[in-house]
Amino acid sequence: MLKEIGTQLKTSFLFMGIFTLLTGLLYPSLVTLLGQALFPRQAAGSLIQMKGKTLGSSLIGQPFTDPKYFWGRPSATSPTGYNAGASGGSNWGPTNQALLDAVKARVEALRKADPGNQAPIPMDLVTASGSGLDPQISPAAAQYQAGRVAKARRLPLAQVENLIAQNTQGRWLGFIGDPGVNVLGLNLALDSLDPAGR
């Protein structure tokens, strides 16, 4: 009986050691090396760099509040917005008073920033996502802000709308997901078009 238990324990520890080596060391190392070799930019975090300076990641939103920039989707991460270490939503339901108050305040801020704009405000400009890190907004959300940005930068509206079109990413494989506009990429395109506007 004791001999059988000892054999089973040895076999168990042997398999635990083998699978720890395989799944805890070899497999992650192989996937990391393949990722770095085949997709170096993505494996490094899809960082956006300019003149040797890292400006952000194309995968994580940033808080833009200046009227001359496009604003991203609100973030519910804490203690600060777009905190990748605390990714998550607020978990507020549609009837939660805190959510209703937050949406109302965001609507007021958008109306105050562009008082002449009476167009309906796209939902993604006033509600946070489940991750709180969305780097993209809908083309409608970018279009809603185009007039404010054009005015703040003293650019023709058509030029700003053209930049939105150039920075709109279509559906993946032509039918999966929705079109989106990467806010950081669009704002960098604006700065390159109008360096004095920074």
PDB file of C-alpha atoms in Angstrom:
ATOM      1  CA  MET A   1       0.000   0.000   0.000  1.00  0.00           C
ATOM      2  CA  LEU A   2       2.719   2.461   1.004  1.00  0.00           C
ATOM      3  CA  LYS A   3       4.751   1.406  -2.022  1.00  0.00           C
ATOM      4  CA  GLU A   4       1.800   2.208  -4.325  1.00  0.00           C
ATOM      5  CA  ILE A   5       1.311   5.611  -2.698  1.00  0.00           C
ATOM      6  CA  GLY A   6       5.017   6.348  -3.098  1.00  0.00           C
ATOM      7  CA  THR A   7       4.870   5.377  -6.795  1.00  0.00           C
ATOM      8  CA  GLN A   8       1.823   7.576  -7.335  1.00  0.00           C
ATOM      9  CA  LEU A   9       3.488  10.500  -5.572  1.00  0.00           C
ATOM     10  CA  LYS A  10       6.649  10.121  -7.681  1.00  0.00           C
ATOM     11  CA  THR A  11       4.565   9.960 -10.870  1.00  0.00           C
ATOM     12  CA  SER A  12       2.525  12.994  -9.786  1.00  0.00           C
ATOM     13  CA  PHE A  13       5.630  15.071  -9.012  1.00  0.00           C
ATOM     14  CA  LEU A  14       7.260  13.961 -12.263  1.00  0.00           C
ATOM     15  CA  PHE A  15       4.233  15.052 -14.323  1.00  0.00           C
ATOM     16  CA  MET A  16       3.932  18.279 -12.325  1.00  0.00           C
ATOM     17  CA  GLY A  17       7.600  19.059 -13.074  1.00  0.00           C
ATOM     18  CA  ILE A  18       7.261  18.210 -16.779  1.00  0.00           C
ATOM     19  CA  PHE A  19       4.101  20.273 -17.277  1.00  0.00           C
ATOM     20  CA  THR A  20       5.475  23.167 -15.221  1.00  0.00           C
ATOM     21  CA  LEU A  21       8.496  23.200 -17.518  1.00  0.00           C
ATOM     22  CA  LEU A  22       6.356  22.878 -20.669  1.00  0.00           C
ATOM     23  CA  THR A  23       3.487  25.236 -19.859  1.00  0.00           C
ATOM     24  CA  GLY A  24       5.221  27.585 -17.433  1.00  0.00           C
ATOM     25  CA  LEU A  25       8.549  28.098 -19.192  1.00  0.00           C
ATOM     26  CA  LEU A  26       8.940  26.618 -22.668  1.00  0.00           C
ATOM     27  CA  TYR A  27       5.535  27.522 -24.160  1.00  0.00           C
ATOM     28  CA  PRO A  28       5.490  31.163 -22.903  1.00  0.00           C
ATOM     29  CA  SER A  29       9.096  31.637 -24.056  1.00  0.00           C
ATOM     30  CA  LEU A  30       8.301  30.238 -27.504  1.00  0.00           C
ATOM     31  CA  VAL A  31       5.186  32.402 -27.899  1.00  0.00           C
ATOM     32  CA  THR A  32       7.099  35.496 -26.743  1.00  0.00           C
ATOM     33  CA  LEU A  33       9.953  34.865 -29.186  1.00  0.00           C
ATOM     34  CA  LEU A  34       7.562  34.171 -32.071  1.00  0.00           C
ATOM     35  CA  GLY A  35       5.545  37.283 -31.246  1.00  0.00           C
ATOM     36  CA  GLN A  36       8.656  39.457 -31.179  1.00  0.00           C
ATOM     37  CA  ALA A  37       9.951  37.954 -34.434  1.00  0.00           C
ATOM     38  CA  LEU A  38       6.675  38.011 -36.403  1.00  0.00           C
ATOM     39  CA  PHE A  39       4.944  41.051 -34.865  1.00  0.00           C
ATOM     40  CA  PRO A  40       7.648  43.261 -33.317  1.00  0.00           C
ATOM     41  CA  ARG A  41       5.583  46.468 -33.100  1.00  0.00           C
ATOM     42  CA  GLN A  42       2.581  44.746 -31.537  1.00  0.00           C
ATOM     43  CA  ALA A  43       4.747  42.721 -29.145  1.00  0.00           C
ATOM     44  CA  ALA A  44       6.308  45.965 -27.929  1.00  0.00           C
ATOM     45  CA  GLY A  45       2.877  47.414 -27.089  1.00  0.00           C
ATOM     46  CA  SER A  46       1.971  49.093 -30.425  1.00  0.00           C
ATOM     47  CA  LEU A  47       3.796  52.199 -29.255  1.00  0.00           C
ATOM     48  CA  ILE A  48       3.629  55.409 -31.256  1.00  0.00           C
ATOM     49  CA  GLN A  49       6.982  57.166 -31.325  1.00  0.00           C
ATOM     50  CA  MET A  50       8.048  60.446 -32.831  1.00  0.00           C
ATOM     51  CA  LYS A  51      11.582  61.864 -32.812  1.00  0.00           C
ATOM     52  CA  GLY A  52      12.688  59.211 -30.318  1.00  0.00           C
ATOM     53  CA  LYS A  53       9.908  60.045 -27.857  1.00  0.00           C
ATOM     54  CA  THR A  54       7.104  57.634 -26.995  1.00  0.00           C
ATOM     55  CA  LEU A  55       3.789  59.445 -27.304  1.00  0.00           C
ATOM     56  CA  GLY A  56       1.501  56.578 -26.349  1.00  0.00           C
ATOM     57  CA  SER A  57       0.082  53.328 -27.620  1.00  0.00           C
ATOM     58  CA  SER A  58      -2.400  52.894 -30.428  1.00  0.00           C
ATOM     59  CA  LEU A  59      -4.195  50.425 -28.121  1.00  0.00           C
ATOM     60  CA  ILE A  60      -4.807  52.706 -25.120  1.00  0.00           C
ATOM     61  CA  GLY A  61      -6.759  55.956 -25.101  1.00  0.00           C
ATOM     62  CA  GLN A  62      -5.468  59.214 -23.675  1.00  0.00           C
ATOM     63  CA  PRO A  63      -7.245  62.135 -22.017  1.00  0.00           C
ATOM     64  CA  PHE A  64      -7.479  65.044 -24.470  1.00  0.00           C
ATOM     65  CA  THR A  65      -9.339  68.094 -23.174  1.00  0.00           C
ATOM     66  CA  ASP A  66      -7.970  70.968 -25.278  1.00  0.00           C
ATOM     67  CA  PRO A  67     -10.594  72.206 -27.807  1.00  0.00           C
ATOM     68  CA  LYS A  68      -8.051  71.969 -30.653  1.00  0.00           C
ATOM     69  CA  TYR A  69      -7.872  68.190 -30.224  1.00  0.00           C
ATOM     70  CA  PHE A  70     -10.415  65.441 -30.751  1.00  0.00           C
ATOM     71  CA  TRP A  71     -11.590  63.986 -27.464  1.00  0.00           C
ATOM     72  CA  GLY A  72     -11.772  60.256 -26.890  1.00  0.00           C
ATOM     73  CA  ARG A  73     -14.316  58.080 -25.211  1.00  0.00           C
ATOM     74  CA  PRO A  74     -14.647  58.743 -21.457  1.00  0.00           C
ATOM     75  CA  SER A  75     -12.772  56.396 -19.149  1.00  0.00           C
ATOM     76  CA  ALA A  76     -14.103  54.895 -15.919  1.00  0.00           C
ATOM     77  CA  THR A  77     -10.729  53.626 -14.675  1.00  0.00           C
ATOM     78  CA  SER A  78      -9.449  54.867 -11.353  1.00  0.00           C
ATOM     79  CA  PRO A  79      -7.748  56.691  -9.790  1.00  0.00           C
ATOM     80  CA  THR A  80      -7.156  58.392 -13.165  1.00  0.00           C
ATOM     81  CA  GLY A  81      -8.678  57.937 -16.604  1.00  0.00           C
ATOM     82  CA  TYR A  82      -7.089  55.543 -19.115  1.00  0.00           C
ATOM     83  CA  ASN A  83      -5.187  53.761 -16.338  1.00  0.00           C
ATOM     84  CA  ALA A  84      -4.091  50.500 -17.981  1.00  0.00           C
ATOM     85  CA  GLY A  85      -3.292  49.025 -14.578  1.00  0.00           C
ATOM     86  CA  ALA A  86      -6.932  49.376 -13.528  1.00  0.00           C
ATOM     87  CA  SER A  87      -8.768  48.482 -16.720  1.00  0.00           C
ATOM     88  CA  GLY A  88     -12.486  48.092 -16.206  1.00  0.00           C
ATOM     89  CA  GLY A  89     -15.843  49.760 -16.429  1.00  0.00           C
ATOM     90  CA  SER A  90     -17.927  51.423 -13.751  1.00  0.00           C
ATOM     91  CA  ASN A  91     -20.477  48.562 -13.681  1.00  0.00           C
ATOM     92  CA  TRP A  92     -23.230  51.163 -13.407  1.00  0.00           C
ATOM     93  CA  GLY A  93     -26.536  50.055 -14.872  1.00  0.00           C
ATOM     94  CA  PRO A  94     -28.617  52.246 -17.206  1.00  0.00           C
ATOM     95  CA  THR A  95     -30.836  53.466 -14.358  1.00  0.00           C
ATOM     96  CA  ASN A  96     -27.975  54.211 -11.939  1.00  0.00           C
ATOM     97  CA  GLN A  97     -28.145  57.872 -10.885  1.00  0.00           C
ATOM     98  CA  ALA A  98     -24.335  58.194 -10.861  1.00  0.00           C
ATOM     99  CA  LEU A  99     -24.224  57.113 -14.527  1.00  0.00           C
ATOM    100  CA  LEU A 100     -27.047  59.497 -15.442  1.00  0.00           C
ATOM    101  CA  ASP A 101     -25.251  62.366 -13.674  1.00  0.00           C
ATOM    102  CA  ALA A 102     -21.941  61.526 -15.390  1.00  0.00           C
ATOM    103  CA  VAL A 103     -23.578  61.406 -18.830  1.00  0.00           C
ATOM    104  CA  LYS A 104     -25.385  64.696 -18.159  1.00  0.00           C
ATOM    105  CA  ALA A 105     -22.109  66.373 -17.126  1.00  0.00           C
ATOM    106  CA  ARG A 106     -20.356  65.061 -20.259  1.00  0.00           C
ATOM    107  CA  VAL A 107     -23.171  66.328 -22.487  1.00  0.00           C
ATOM    108  CA  GLU A 108     -22.944  69.751 -20.830  1.00  0.00           C
ATOM    109  CA  ALA A 109     -19.146  69.836 -21.285  1.00  0.00           C
ATOM    110  CA  LEU A 110     -19.475  68.978 -24.994  1.00  0.00           C
ATOM    111  CA  ARG A 111     -22.201  71.604 -25.509  1.00  0.00           C
ATOM    112  CA  LYS A 112     -20.141  74.214 -23.641  1.00  0.00           C
ATOM    113  CA  ALA A 113     -17.037  73.458 -25.732  1.00  0.00           C
ATOM    114  CA  ASP A 114     -18.997  73.913 -28.977  1.00  0.00           C
ATOM    115  CA  PRO A 115     -22.131  75.970 -28.220  1.00  0.00           C
ATOM    116  CA  GLY A 116     -23.191  76.348 -31.856  1.00  0.00           C
ATOM    117  CA  ASN A 117     -23.253  72.593 -32.451  1.00  0.00           C
ATOM    118  CA  GLN A 118     -26.814  71.346 -32.012  1.00  0.00           C
ATOM    119  CA  ALA A 119     -26.238  67.940 -33.630  1.00  0.00           C
ATOM    120  CA  PRO A 120     -27.109  64.858 -31.565  1.00  0.00           C
ATOM    121  CA  ILE A 121     -24.134  63.783 -29.459  1.00  0.00           C
ATOM    122  CA  PRO A 122     -22.924  60.254 -30.314  1.00  0.00           C
ATOM    123  CA  MET A 123     -23.239  57.862 -27.394  1.00  0.00           C
ATOM    124  CA  ASP A 124     -19.541  56.933 -27.333  1.00  0.00           C
ATOM    125  CA  LEU A 125     -18.641  60.531 -26.383  1.00  0.00           C
ATOM    126  CA  VAL A 126     -20.671  60.390 -23.167  1.00  0.00           C
ATOM    127  CA  THR A 127     -20.402  56.751 -22.013  1.00  0.00           C
ATOM    128  CA  ALA A 128     -17.343  54.808 -20.923  1.00  0.00           C
ATOM    129  CA  SER A 129     -16.508  51.399 -22.339  1.00  0.00           C
ATOM    130  CA  GLY A 130     -16.116  48.146 -20.445  1.00  0.00           C
ATOM    131  CA  SER A 131     -12.318  48.452 -20.484  1.00  0.00           C
ATOM    132  CA  GLY A 132     -12.077  52.195 -19.910  1.00  0.00           C
ATOM    133  CA  LEU A 133      -9.143  52.240 -22.326  1.00  0.00           C
ATOM    134  CA  ASP A 134     -10.754  52.558 -25.765  1.00  0.00           C
ATOM    135  CA  PRO A 135      -8.346  54.334 -28.141  1.00  0.00           C
ATOM    136  CA  GLN A 136     -11.016  54.767 -30.815  1.00  0.00           C
ATOM    137  CA  ILE A 137     -14.217  56.697 -31.288  1.00  0.00           C
ATOM    138  CA  SER A 138     -16.854  56.205 -33.946  1.00  0.00           C
ATOM    139  CA  PRO A 139     -16.614  58.238 -37.175  1.00  0.00           C
ATOM    140  CA  ALA A 140     -19.827  59.985 -36.030  1.00  0.00           C
ATOM    141  CA  ALA A 141     -18.117  61.036 -32.769  1.00  0.00           C
ATOM    142  CA  ALA A 142     -15.164  62.430 -34.720  1.00  0.00           C
ATOM    143  CA  GLN A 143     -17.494  64.193 -37.153  1.00  0.00           C
ATOM    144  CA  TYR A 144     -19.407  65.733 -34.238  1.00  0.00           C
ATOM    145  CA  GLN A 145     -16.177  67.358 -33.021  1.00  0.00           C
ATOM    146  CA  ALA A 146     -14.848  68.432 -36.428  1.00  0.00           C
ATOM    147  CA  GLY A 147     -16.325  71.936 -36.317  1.00  0.00           C
ATOM    148  CA  ARG A 148     -14.881  72.694 -32.875  1.00  0.00           C
ATOM    149  CA  VAL A 149     -11.420  71.446 -33.849  1.00  0.00           C
ATOM    150  CA  ALA A 150     -11.445  73.309 -37.179  1.00  0.00           C
ATOM    151  CA  LYS A 151     -12.454  76.531 -35.451  1.00  0.00           C
ATOM    152  CA  ALA A 152      -9.863  76.163 -32.656  1.00  0.00           C
ATOM    153  CA  ARG A 153      -7.087  75.529 -35.195  1.00  0.00           C
ATOM    154  CA  ARG A 154      -8.372  78.000 -37.789  1.00  0.00           C
ATOM    155  CA  LEU A 155      -8.475  75.275 -40.412  1.00  0.00           C
ATOM    156  CA  PRO A 156     -11.091  74.736 -43.127  1.00  0.00           C
ATOM    157  CA  LEU A 157     -13.746  72.281 -41.952  1.00  0.00           C
ATOM    158  CA  ALA A 158     -13.278  70.260 -45.154  1.00  0.00           C
ATOM    159  CA  GLN A 159      -9.597  69.751 -44.323  1.00  0.00           C
ATOM    160  CA  VAL A 160     -10.405  68.429 -40.844  1.00  0.00           C
ATOM    161  CA  GLU A 161     -13.141  66.166 -42.262  1.00  0.00           C
ATOM    162  CA  ASN A 162     -10.628  64.847 -44.800  1.00  0.00           C
ATOM    163  CA  LEU A 163      -8.252  63.939 -41.951  1.00  0.00           C
ATOM    164  CA  ILE A 164     -11.082  62.084 -40.216  1.00  0.00           C
ATOM    165  CA  ALA A 165     -11.735  60.093 -43.390  1.00  0.00           C
ATOM    166  CA  GLN A 166      -8.014  59.306 -43.792  1.00  0.00           C
ATOM    167  CA  ASN A 167      -7.791  58.078 -40.184  1.00  0.00           C
ATOM    168  CA  THR A 168     -10.980  56.007 -40.184  1.00  0.00           C
ATOM    169  CA  GLN A 169     -10.296  52.293 -39.942  1.00  0.00           C
ATOM    170  CA  GLY A 170     -12.878  50.043 -41.537  1.00  0.00           C
ATOM    171  CA  ARG A 171     -14.382  46.831 -40.264  1.00  0.00           C
ATOM    172  CA  TRP A 172     -11.933  43.987 -39.690  1.00  0.00           C
ATOM    173  CA  LEU A 173     -12.052  41.630 -42.687  1.00  0.00           C
ATOM    174  CA  GLY A 174     -14.745  43.906 -44.106  1.00  0.00           C
ATOM    175  CA  PHE A 175     -17.563  42.722 -41.825  1.00  0.00           C
ATOM    176  CA  ILE A 176     -16.383  42.296 -38.217  1.00  0.00           C
ATOM    177  CA  GLY A 177     -16.849  45.161 -35.755  1.00  0.00           C
ATOM    178  CA  ASP A 178     -17.551  48.798 -36.494  1.00  0.00           C
ATOM    179  CA  PRO A 179     -15.438  51.446 -38.218  1.00  0.00           C
ATOM    180  CA  GLY A 180     -13.388  53.519 -35.796  1.00  0.00           C
ATOM    181  CA  VAL A 181     -11.053  56.490 -35.600  1.00  0.00           C
ATOM    182  CA  ASN A 182      -7.922  56.230 -33.447  1.00  0.00           C
ATOM    183  CA  VAL A 183      -7.972  59.484 -31.462  1.00  0.00           C
ATOM    184  CA  LEU A 184      -4.222  59.701 -30.827  1.00  0.00           C
ATOM    185  CA  GLY A 185      -3.444  59.001 -34.483  1.00  0.00           C
ATOM    186  CA  LEU A 186      -5.943  61.629 -35.629  1.00  0.00           C
ATOM    187  CA  ASN A 187      -4.589  64.237 -33.217  1.00  0.00           C
ATOM    188  CA  LEU A 188      -1.011  63.540 -34.315  1.00  0.00           C
ATOM    189  CA  ALA A 189      -2.128  63.941 -37.933  1.00  0.00           C
ATOM    190  CA  LEU A 190      -3.631  67.298 -36.962  1.00  0.00           C
ATOM    191  CA  ASP A 191      -0.393  68.396 -35.316  1.00  0.00           C
ATOM    192  CA  SER A 192       1.658  67.389 -38.357  1.00  0.00           C
ATOM    193  CA  LEU A 193      -0.719  69.360 -40.565  1.00  0.00           C
ATOM    194  CA  ASP A 194      -0.655  72.389 -38.314  1.00  0.00           C
ATOM    195  CA  PRO A 195       2.536  72.348 -36.160  1.00  0.00           C
ATOM    196  CA  ALA A 196       1.837  75.885 -34.932  1.00  0.00           C
ATOM    197  CA  GLY A 197      -1.423  74.667 -33.412  1.00  0.00           C
ATOM    198  CA  ARG A 198       0.275  72.533 -30.783  1.00  0.00           C
TER     199      ARG A 198
END
